[in-house]
Coordinates of C-alpha atoms in Angstrom, one line a residue:
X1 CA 90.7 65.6 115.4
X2 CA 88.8 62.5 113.6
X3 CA 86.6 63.8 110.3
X4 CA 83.9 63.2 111.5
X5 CA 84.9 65.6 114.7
X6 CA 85.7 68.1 112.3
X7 CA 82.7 68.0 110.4
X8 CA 80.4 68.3 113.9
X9 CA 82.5 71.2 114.7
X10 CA 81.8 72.8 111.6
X11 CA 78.2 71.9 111.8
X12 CA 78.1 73.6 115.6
X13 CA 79.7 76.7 114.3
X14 CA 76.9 77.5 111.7
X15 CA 74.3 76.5 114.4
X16 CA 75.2 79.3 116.0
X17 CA 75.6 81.6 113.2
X18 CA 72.1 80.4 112.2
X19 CA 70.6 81.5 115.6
X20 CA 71.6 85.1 115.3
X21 CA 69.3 85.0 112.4
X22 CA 66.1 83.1 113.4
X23 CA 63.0 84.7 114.4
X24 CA 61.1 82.9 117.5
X25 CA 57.6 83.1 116.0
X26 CA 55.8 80.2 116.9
X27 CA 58.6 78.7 118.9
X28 CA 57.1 76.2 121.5
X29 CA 57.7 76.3 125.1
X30 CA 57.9 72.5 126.6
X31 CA 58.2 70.5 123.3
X32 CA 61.9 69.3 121.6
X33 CA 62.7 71.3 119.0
X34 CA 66.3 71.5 117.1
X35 CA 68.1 74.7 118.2
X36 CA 67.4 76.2 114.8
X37 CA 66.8 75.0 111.3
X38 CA 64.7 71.9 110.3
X39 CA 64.1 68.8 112.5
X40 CA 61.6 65.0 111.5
X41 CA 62.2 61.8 113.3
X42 CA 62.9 60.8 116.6
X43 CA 66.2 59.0 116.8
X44 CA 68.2 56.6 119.1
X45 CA 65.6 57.1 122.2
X46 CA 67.1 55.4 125.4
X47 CA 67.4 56.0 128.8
X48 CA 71.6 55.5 129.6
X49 CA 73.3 56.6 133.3
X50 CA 70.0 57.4 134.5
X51 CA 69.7 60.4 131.9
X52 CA 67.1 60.3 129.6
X53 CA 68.3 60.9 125.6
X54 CA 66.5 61.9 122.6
X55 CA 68.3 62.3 119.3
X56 CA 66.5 63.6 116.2
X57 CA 67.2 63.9 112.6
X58 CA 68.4 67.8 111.9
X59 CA 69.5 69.4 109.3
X60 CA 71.6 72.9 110.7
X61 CA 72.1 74.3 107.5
X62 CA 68.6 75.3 106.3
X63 CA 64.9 75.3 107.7
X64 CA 63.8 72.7 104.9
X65 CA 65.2 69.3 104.9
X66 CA 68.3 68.3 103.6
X67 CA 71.7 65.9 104.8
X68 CA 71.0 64.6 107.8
X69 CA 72.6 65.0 110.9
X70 CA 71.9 64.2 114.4
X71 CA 70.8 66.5 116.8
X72 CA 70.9 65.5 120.5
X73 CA 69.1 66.4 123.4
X74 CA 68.8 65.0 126.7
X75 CA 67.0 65.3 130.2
X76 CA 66.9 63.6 133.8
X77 CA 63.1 64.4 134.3
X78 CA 62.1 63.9 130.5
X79 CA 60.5 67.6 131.0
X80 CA 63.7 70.4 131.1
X81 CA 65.6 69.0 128.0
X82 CA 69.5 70.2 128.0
X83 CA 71.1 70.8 124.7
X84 CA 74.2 69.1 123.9
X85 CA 76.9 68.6 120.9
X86 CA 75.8 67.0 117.7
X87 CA 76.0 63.4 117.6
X88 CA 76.5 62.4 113.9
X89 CA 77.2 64.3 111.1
X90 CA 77.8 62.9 107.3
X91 CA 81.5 62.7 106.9
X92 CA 82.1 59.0 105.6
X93 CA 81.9 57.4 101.6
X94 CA 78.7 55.4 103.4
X95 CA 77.0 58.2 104.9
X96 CA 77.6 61.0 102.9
X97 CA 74.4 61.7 101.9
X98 CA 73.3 61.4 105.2
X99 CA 72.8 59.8 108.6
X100 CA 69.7 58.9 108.5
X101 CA 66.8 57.6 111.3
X102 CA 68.0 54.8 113.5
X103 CA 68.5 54.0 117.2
X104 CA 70.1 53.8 120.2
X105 CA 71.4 50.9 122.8
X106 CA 73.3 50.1 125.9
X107 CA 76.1 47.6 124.9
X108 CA 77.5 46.7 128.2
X109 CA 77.9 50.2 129.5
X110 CA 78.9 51.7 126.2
X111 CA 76.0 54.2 124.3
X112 CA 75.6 52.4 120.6
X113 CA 73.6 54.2 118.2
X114 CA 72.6 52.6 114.8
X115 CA 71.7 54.1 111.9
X116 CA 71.4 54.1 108.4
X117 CA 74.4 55.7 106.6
X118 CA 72.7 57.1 103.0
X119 CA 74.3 57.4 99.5
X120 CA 73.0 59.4 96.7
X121 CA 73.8 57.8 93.4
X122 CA 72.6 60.8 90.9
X123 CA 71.9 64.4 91.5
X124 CA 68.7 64.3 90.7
X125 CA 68.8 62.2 94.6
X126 CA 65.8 59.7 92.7
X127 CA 68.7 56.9 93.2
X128 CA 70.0 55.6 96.4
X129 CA 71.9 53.2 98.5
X130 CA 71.3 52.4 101.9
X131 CA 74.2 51.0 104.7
X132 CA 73.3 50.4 108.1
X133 CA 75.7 51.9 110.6
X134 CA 77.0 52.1 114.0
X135 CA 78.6 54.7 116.6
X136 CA 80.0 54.6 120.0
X137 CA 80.3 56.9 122.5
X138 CA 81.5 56.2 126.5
X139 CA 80.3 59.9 127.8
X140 CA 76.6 59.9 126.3
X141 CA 77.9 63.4 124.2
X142 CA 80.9 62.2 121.9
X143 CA 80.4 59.8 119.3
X144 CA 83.2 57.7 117.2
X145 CA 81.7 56.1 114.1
X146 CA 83.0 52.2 114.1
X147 CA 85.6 51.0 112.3
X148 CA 83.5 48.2 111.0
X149 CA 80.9 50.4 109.4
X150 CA 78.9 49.7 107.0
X151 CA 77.9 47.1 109.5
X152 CA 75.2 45.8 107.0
X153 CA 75.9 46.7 103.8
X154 CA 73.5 44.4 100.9
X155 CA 69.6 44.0 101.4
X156 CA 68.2 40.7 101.4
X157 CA 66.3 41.4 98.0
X158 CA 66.0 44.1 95.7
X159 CA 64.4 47.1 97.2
X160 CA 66.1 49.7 95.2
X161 CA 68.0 50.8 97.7
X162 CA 65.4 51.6 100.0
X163 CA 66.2 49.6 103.3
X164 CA 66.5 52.0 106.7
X165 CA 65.5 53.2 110.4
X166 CA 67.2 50.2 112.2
X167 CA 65.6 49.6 115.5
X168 CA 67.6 47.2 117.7
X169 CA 66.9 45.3 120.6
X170 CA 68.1 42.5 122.9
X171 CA 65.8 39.4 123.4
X172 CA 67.6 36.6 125.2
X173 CA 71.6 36.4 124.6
X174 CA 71.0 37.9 121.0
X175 CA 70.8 41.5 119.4
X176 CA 67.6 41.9 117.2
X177 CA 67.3 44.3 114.1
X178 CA 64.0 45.3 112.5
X179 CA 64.3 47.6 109.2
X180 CA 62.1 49.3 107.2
X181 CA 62.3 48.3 103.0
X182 CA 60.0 47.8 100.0
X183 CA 59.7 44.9 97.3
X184 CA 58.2 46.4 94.1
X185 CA 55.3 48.3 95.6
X186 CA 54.5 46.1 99.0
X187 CA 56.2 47.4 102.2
X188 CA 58.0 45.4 104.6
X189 CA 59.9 44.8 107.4
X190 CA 62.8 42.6 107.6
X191 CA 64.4 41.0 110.7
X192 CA 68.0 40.6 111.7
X193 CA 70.2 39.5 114.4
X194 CA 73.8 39.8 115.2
X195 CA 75.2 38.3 118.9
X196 CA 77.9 42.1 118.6
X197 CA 75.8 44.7 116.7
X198 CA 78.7 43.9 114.0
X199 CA 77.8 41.4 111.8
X200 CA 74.5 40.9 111.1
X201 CA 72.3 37.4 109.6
X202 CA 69.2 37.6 108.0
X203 CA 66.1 36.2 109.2
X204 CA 62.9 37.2 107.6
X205 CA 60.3 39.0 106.7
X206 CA 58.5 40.0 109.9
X207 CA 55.6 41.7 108.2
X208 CA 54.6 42.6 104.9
X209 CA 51.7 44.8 102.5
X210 CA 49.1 42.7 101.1
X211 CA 48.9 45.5 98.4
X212 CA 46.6 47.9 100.4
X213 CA 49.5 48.9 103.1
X214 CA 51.7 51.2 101.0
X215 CA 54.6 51.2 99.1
X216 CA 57.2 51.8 101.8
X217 CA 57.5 51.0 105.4
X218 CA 59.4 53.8 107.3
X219 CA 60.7 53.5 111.0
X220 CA 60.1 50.2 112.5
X221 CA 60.0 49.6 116.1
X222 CA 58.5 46.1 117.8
X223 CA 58.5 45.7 121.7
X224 CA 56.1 44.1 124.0
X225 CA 53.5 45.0 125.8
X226 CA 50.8 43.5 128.1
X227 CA 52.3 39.8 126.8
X228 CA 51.7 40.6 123.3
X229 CA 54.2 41.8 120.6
X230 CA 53.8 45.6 118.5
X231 CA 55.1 46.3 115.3
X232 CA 55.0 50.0 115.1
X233 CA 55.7 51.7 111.9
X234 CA 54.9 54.2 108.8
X235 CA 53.5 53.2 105.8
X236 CA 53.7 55.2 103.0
X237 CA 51.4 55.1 100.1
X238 CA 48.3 54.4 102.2
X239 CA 45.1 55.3 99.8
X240 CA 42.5 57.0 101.6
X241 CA 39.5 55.3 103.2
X242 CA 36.6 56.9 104.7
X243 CA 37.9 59.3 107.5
X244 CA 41.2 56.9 107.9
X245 CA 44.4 57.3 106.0
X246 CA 43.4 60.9 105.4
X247 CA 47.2 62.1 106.3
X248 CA 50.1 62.1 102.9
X249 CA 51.9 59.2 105.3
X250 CA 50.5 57.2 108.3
X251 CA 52.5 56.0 111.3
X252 CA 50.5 52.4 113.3
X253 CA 50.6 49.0 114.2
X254 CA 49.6 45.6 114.4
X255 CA 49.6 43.7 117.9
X256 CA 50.3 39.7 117.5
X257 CA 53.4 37.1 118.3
X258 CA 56.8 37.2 117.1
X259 CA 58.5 34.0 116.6
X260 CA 62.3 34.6 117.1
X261 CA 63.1 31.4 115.5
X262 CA 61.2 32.1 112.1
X263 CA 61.4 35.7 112.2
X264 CA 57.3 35.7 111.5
X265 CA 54.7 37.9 113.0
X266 CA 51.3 37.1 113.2
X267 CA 49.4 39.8 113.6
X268 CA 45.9 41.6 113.3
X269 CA 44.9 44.3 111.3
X270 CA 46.9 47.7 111.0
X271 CA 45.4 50.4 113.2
X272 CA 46.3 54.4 112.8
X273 CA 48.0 55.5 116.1
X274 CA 47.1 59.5 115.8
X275 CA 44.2 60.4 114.2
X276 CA 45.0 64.0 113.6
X277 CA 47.2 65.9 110.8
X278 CA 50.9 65.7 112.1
X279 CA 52.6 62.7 113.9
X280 CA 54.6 60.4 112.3
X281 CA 57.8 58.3 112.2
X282 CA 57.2 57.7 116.4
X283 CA 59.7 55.6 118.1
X284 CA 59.5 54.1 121.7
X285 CA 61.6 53.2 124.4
X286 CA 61.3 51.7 127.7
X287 CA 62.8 53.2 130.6
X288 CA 63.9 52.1 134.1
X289 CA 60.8 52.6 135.5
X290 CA 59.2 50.0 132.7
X291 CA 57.5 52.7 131.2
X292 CA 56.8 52.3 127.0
X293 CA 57.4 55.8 126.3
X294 CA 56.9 57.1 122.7
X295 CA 57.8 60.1 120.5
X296 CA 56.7 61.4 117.2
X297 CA 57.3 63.4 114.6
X298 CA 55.0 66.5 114.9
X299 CA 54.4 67.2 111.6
X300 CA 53.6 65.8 108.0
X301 CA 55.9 65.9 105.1
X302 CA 55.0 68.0 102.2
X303 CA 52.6 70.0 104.3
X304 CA 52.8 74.0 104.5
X305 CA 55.6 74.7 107.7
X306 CA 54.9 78.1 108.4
X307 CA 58.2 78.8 110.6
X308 CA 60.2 78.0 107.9
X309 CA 60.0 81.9 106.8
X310 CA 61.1 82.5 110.1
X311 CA 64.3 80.2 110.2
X312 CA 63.1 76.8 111.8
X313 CA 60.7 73.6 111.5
X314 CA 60.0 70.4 113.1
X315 CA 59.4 69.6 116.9
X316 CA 58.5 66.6 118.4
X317 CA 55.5 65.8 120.5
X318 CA 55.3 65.5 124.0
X319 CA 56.3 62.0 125.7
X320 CA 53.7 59.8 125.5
X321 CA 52.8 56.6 127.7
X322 CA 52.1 53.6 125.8
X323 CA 49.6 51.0 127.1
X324 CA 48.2 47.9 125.7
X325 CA 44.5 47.2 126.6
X326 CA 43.0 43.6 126.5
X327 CA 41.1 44.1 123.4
X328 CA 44.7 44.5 122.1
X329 CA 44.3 48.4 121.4
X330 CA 46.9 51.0 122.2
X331 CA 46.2 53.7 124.4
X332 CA 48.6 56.8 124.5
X333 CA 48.7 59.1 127.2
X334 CA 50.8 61.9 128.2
X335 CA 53.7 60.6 130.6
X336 CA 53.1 61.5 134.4
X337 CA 56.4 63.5 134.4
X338 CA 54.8 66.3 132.4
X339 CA 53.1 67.6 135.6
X340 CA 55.8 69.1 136.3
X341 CA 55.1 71.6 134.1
X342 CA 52.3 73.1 135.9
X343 CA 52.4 76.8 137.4
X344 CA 49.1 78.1 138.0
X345 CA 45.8 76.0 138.3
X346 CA 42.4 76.7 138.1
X347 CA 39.4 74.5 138.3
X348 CA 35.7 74.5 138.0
X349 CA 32.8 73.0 138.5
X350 CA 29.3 71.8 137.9
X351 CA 29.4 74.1 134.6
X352 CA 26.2 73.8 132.4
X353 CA 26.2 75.1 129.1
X354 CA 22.9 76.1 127.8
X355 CA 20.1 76.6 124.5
X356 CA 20.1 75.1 121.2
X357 CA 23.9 76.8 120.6
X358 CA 24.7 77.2 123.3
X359 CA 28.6 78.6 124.8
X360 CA 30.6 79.8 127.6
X361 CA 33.6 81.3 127.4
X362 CA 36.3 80.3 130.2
X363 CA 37.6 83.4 132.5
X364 CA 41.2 82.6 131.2
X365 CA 43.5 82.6 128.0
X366 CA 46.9 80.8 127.1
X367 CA 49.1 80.1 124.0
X368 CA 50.5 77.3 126.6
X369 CA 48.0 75.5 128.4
X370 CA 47.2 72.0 129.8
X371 CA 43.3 71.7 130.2
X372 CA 41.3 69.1 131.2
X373 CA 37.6 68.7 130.3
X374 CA 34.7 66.1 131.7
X375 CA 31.7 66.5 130.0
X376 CA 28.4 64.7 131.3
X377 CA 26.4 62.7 128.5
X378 CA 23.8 60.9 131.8
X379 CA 20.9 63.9 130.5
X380 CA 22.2 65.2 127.1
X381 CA 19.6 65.6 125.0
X382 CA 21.3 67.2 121.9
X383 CA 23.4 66.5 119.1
X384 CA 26.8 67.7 120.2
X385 CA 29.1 69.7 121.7
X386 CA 33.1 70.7 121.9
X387 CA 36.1 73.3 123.0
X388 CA 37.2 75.9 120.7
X389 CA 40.7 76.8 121.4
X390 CA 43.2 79.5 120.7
X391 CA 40.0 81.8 119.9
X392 CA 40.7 85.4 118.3
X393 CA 38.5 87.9 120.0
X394 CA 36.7 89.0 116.6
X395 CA 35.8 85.1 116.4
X396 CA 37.9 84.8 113.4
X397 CA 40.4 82.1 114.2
X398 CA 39.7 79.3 116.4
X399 CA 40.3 75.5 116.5
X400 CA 37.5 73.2 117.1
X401 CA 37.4 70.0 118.7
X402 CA 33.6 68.6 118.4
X403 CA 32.0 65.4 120.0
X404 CA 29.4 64.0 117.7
X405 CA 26.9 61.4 120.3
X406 CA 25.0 60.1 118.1
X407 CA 28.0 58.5 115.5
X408 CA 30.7 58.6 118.6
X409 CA 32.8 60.6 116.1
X410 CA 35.5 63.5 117.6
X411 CA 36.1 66.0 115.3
X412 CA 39.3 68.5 114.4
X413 CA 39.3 71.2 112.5
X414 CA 41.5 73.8 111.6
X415 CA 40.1 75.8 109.4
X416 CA 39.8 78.8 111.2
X417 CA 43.3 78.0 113.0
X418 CA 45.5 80.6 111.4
X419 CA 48.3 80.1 108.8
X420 CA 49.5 76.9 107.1
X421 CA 47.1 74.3 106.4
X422 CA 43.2 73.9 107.3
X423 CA 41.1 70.4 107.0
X424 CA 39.5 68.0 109.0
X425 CA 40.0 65.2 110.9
X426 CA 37.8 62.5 112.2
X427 CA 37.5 59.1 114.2
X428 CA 35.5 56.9 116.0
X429 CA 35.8 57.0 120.1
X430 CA 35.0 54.1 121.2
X431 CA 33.4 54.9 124.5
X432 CA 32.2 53.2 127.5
X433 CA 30.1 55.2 130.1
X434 CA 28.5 58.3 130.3
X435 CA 31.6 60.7 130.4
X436 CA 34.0 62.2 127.9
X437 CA 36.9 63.4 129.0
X438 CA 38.8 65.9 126.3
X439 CA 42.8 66.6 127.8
X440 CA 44.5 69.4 125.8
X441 CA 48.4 70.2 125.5
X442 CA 48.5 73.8 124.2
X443 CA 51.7 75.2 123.4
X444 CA 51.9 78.0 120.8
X445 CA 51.9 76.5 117.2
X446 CA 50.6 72.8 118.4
X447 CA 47.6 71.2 120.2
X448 CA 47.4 67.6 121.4
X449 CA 43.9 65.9 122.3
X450 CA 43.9 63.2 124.5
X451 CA 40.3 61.6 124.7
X452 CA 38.9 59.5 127.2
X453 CA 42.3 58.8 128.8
X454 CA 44.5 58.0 125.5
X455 CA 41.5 56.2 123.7
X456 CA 41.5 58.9 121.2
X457 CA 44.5 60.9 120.3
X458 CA 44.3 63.9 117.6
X459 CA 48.0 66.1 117.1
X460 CA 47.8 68.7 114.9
X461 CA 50.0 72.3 114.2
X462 CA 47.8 75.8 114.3
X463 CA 49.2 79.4 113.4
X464 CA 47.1 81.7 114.7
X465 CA 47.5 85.0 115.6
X466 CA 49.7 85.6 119.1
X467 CA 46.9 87.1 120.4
X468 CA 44.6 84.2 119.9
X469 CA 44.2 83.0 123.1
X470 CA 40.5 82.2 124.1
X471 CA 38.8 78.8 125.3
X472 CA 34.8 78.3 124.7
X473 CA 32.8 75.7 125.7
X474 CA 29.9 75.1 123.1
X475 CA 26.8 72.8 122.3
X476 CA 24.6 71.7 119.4
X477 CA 20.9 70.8 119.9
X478 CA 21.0 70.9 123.9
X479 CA 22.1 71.8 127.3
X480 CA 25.3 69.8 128.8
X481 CA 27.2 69.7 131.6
X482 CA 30.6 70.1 132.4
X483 CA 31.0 68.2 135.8
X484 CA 34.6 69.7 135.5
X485 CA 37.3 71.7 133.9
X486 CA 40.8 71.7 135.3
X487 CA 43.5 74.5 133.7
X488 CA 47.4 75.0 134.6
X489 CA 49.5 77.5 132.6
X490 CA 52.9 75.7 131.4
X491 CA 56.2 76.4 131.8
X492 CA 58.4 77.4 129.3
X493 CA 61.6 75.0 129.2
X494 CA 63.3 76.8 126.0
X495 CA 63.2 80.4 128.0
X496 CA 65.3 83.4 126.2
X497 CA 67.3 80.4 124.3

């Protein structure tokens, strides 16, 4: 048995010790969550032998963050996820502090995840050096960590140490490596390339802070779209501005044109992806079907985690469709494949909501719901109007989602949402015509709004009581139609686990 076998085993074993010990309040039904314990980023997402796979960064030894590992799930449907073994676990001199955010390949037939093997140089863990790693496996569950590693071993300039989150692709003959790093206090991304994922050249600086971007620049991913080139990534440092940047870190992108031969991207301005409270360090994939298919982090570091007190934190959010529109902004919308979550529908129609403050309260409840809303603006005469979800019956926890029509402005707050963390969230919806359409995933301790068909995404994590499970309709100023409301209950993919 290799080391690093031995210290997966090991790792397994206290999983399982772990689980006798967790409580499942506010365990989600449909969403990716680590078995037990803490979870953040999305790892090494690929689609390999017709299976979908989705590692994340886990820690099995304690619900708050601590040496990485890999956890590992994986799915043919990218709904019913199946557990499987632990893919990396710290047991080499270059990744002892951790095996930290990276990604995932097909090298002619053989599954080649890269990541960034992490080295703490004092205890205080304020020092750091940073190696960029690969590992192989031929059955998609067992991974060998290459001989070779560190594969990438000395930044291009001094970064202190911070360079990480490889995200590797093939363009032509050649393999292509973005990383996140820092220079002083400007982020950046560098750009590699390598023609055996072994040995690596430098090639530039792909994109870079002009001093308002943030210090750091965590998990880079660029891929095209609608014949135009995305860096994605996570700036951290972002000052507030307005409504935007209102989040400790930010995860975005800017659309332009890579040239491979100077390793430059020109690009336009950087844009917010989720304008909520918790989604961060997303990375995409494509799949066979040429679907750009993105995950996030769904939470925010340093933010209250309420499950930790019960054993567990971190999930991911669901799988989301990326699209490019012409006006070069990125819509996000929940993959197709999610339908088959559905169990029970319900639908109504031609609902009008009535009087100055005005509300109706739907005939149904969930903790796990899919809802979607069409609201008519042709006659509104008022000033707003929303959904409450996850509504107490003594009206003292709900979450509010509010459409402002004269600023175009949607509105989150959580306030009134339970435990953890209140505030407010707002943005902009662009919108064309006279119809807003507000689409809801619901599952127990998360909510994800998708406006107007992925023009406006909001992603947020509520505590409220179990019992919480009302839906209201409301206006301000006005009566307005609902030309529609459409509501399935969800399955629950996790079951008695």
């Amino acid at each position: 048995m290799s080391k690093h076998t031995k210290h997966i085993y090991e790792a397994e074993r206290r999983v399982q010790q772990a689980k006798e010990k967790m409580n499942s309040t506010y365990r989600l039904a449909y969403h990716i969550m680590a078995p037990v314990n803490w979870m953040n980023d999305p790892n090494g997402l690929i689609q390999w032998n017709g299976e979908y796979h989705v590692f994340y960064q886990f820690h099995p030894d304690s619900p708050k963050w601590g040496p990485m590992h890999w956890g590992h799930v994986k799915s043919k449907d990218l709904v019913y996820w199946e557990r499987v073994p632990i893919a990396l676990a710290p047991s080499e001199w270059y990744d002892e502090g951790g095996c930290f955010s990276g990604s995932a390949v097909n090298d002619q037939g053989v599954l080649t995840l890269i990541y960034t093997g992490n080295v703490w140089l004092n205890e205080e863990q304020t020092e750091l050096k940073q190696y960029q790693c690969i590992a192989t496996s031929k059955d998609g569950i067992h991974f060998a960590k290459d001989p070779t590693n560190p594969v990438l071993s000395e930044p291009p300039f001094d970064c202190q140490g911070h360079i990480r989150d490889p995200k590797v692709w093939k363009h032509g003959d050649e393999w292509y490596m973005v990383l996140g790093t820092r220079e002083g206090n400007n982020g950046k991304v560098v750009l590699y390339k390598s023609n055996d994922l072994r040995h690596w050249e430098y090639v530039n600086i792909v994109a870079q802070s002009d001093g308002s971007l943030g210090y750091m620049w965590e998990c880079p991913d660029v891929f095209r779209l609608n014949g135009k080139d995305i860096l994605l990534f996570s700036p951290q440092g972002i000052e507030p501005e307005g409504d935007r940047f209102q989040n400790l870190h930010q995860t975005g992108y800017v659309v332009g044109t890579l040239d491979y031969e100077t390793g430059k991207l020109a690009h336009g301005a950087f844009e917010e992806l989720d304008k909520g409270f918790d989604f961060y360090a997303a990375q995409t994939f494509e799949d066979e079907k040429g679907q750009r298919i993105l995950f996030g982090w769904m939470d925010m570091w340093e933010s209250q985690m309420p499950t930790q007190q019960h054993g567990w934190a971190g999930a991911l959010t669901i799988p989301r469709l990326l699209e490019l529109t012409d006006d070069e902004k990125l819509l996000m919308k929940p993959v197709p494949e999610l339908q088959l979550l559905r169990e029970e529908h319900v639908k109504l129609e031609s609902i009008s909501v009535k009087g100055e403050d005005g509300t109706y309260t739907l005939p149904w409840k969930g903790d796990r719901l899919e809802l979607l809303i069409r609201f008519s603006l042709a006659n509104f005469q008022g000033n707003a109007f929303g959904v409450k979800v996850r509504c107490s019956g003594d009206g003292s926890e709900e979450t509010i989602f509010r459409y402002d029509v004269k600023d175009s402005i949607v509105t989150f707050d959580r306030n009134r949402s339970g435990k953890g963390e209140g505030g407010i969230r707002r943005a902009v919806l662009d919108r064309h015509g006279d119809v807003v359409t507000f689409h809801f995933f619901i599952d127990r301790s998360s909510v994800e709004l998708f406006v107007n068909d992925g023009q406006l995404v909001m992603t947020g994590r509520i505590y409220p009581s179990e019992t919480s499970q009302g839906i209201e309709l409301f206006t301000e100023g006005g009566d307005v139609t609902i030309l529609s409301i459409d509501a399935w209950t969800l399955k629950d993919i996790w079951g008695e686990e």
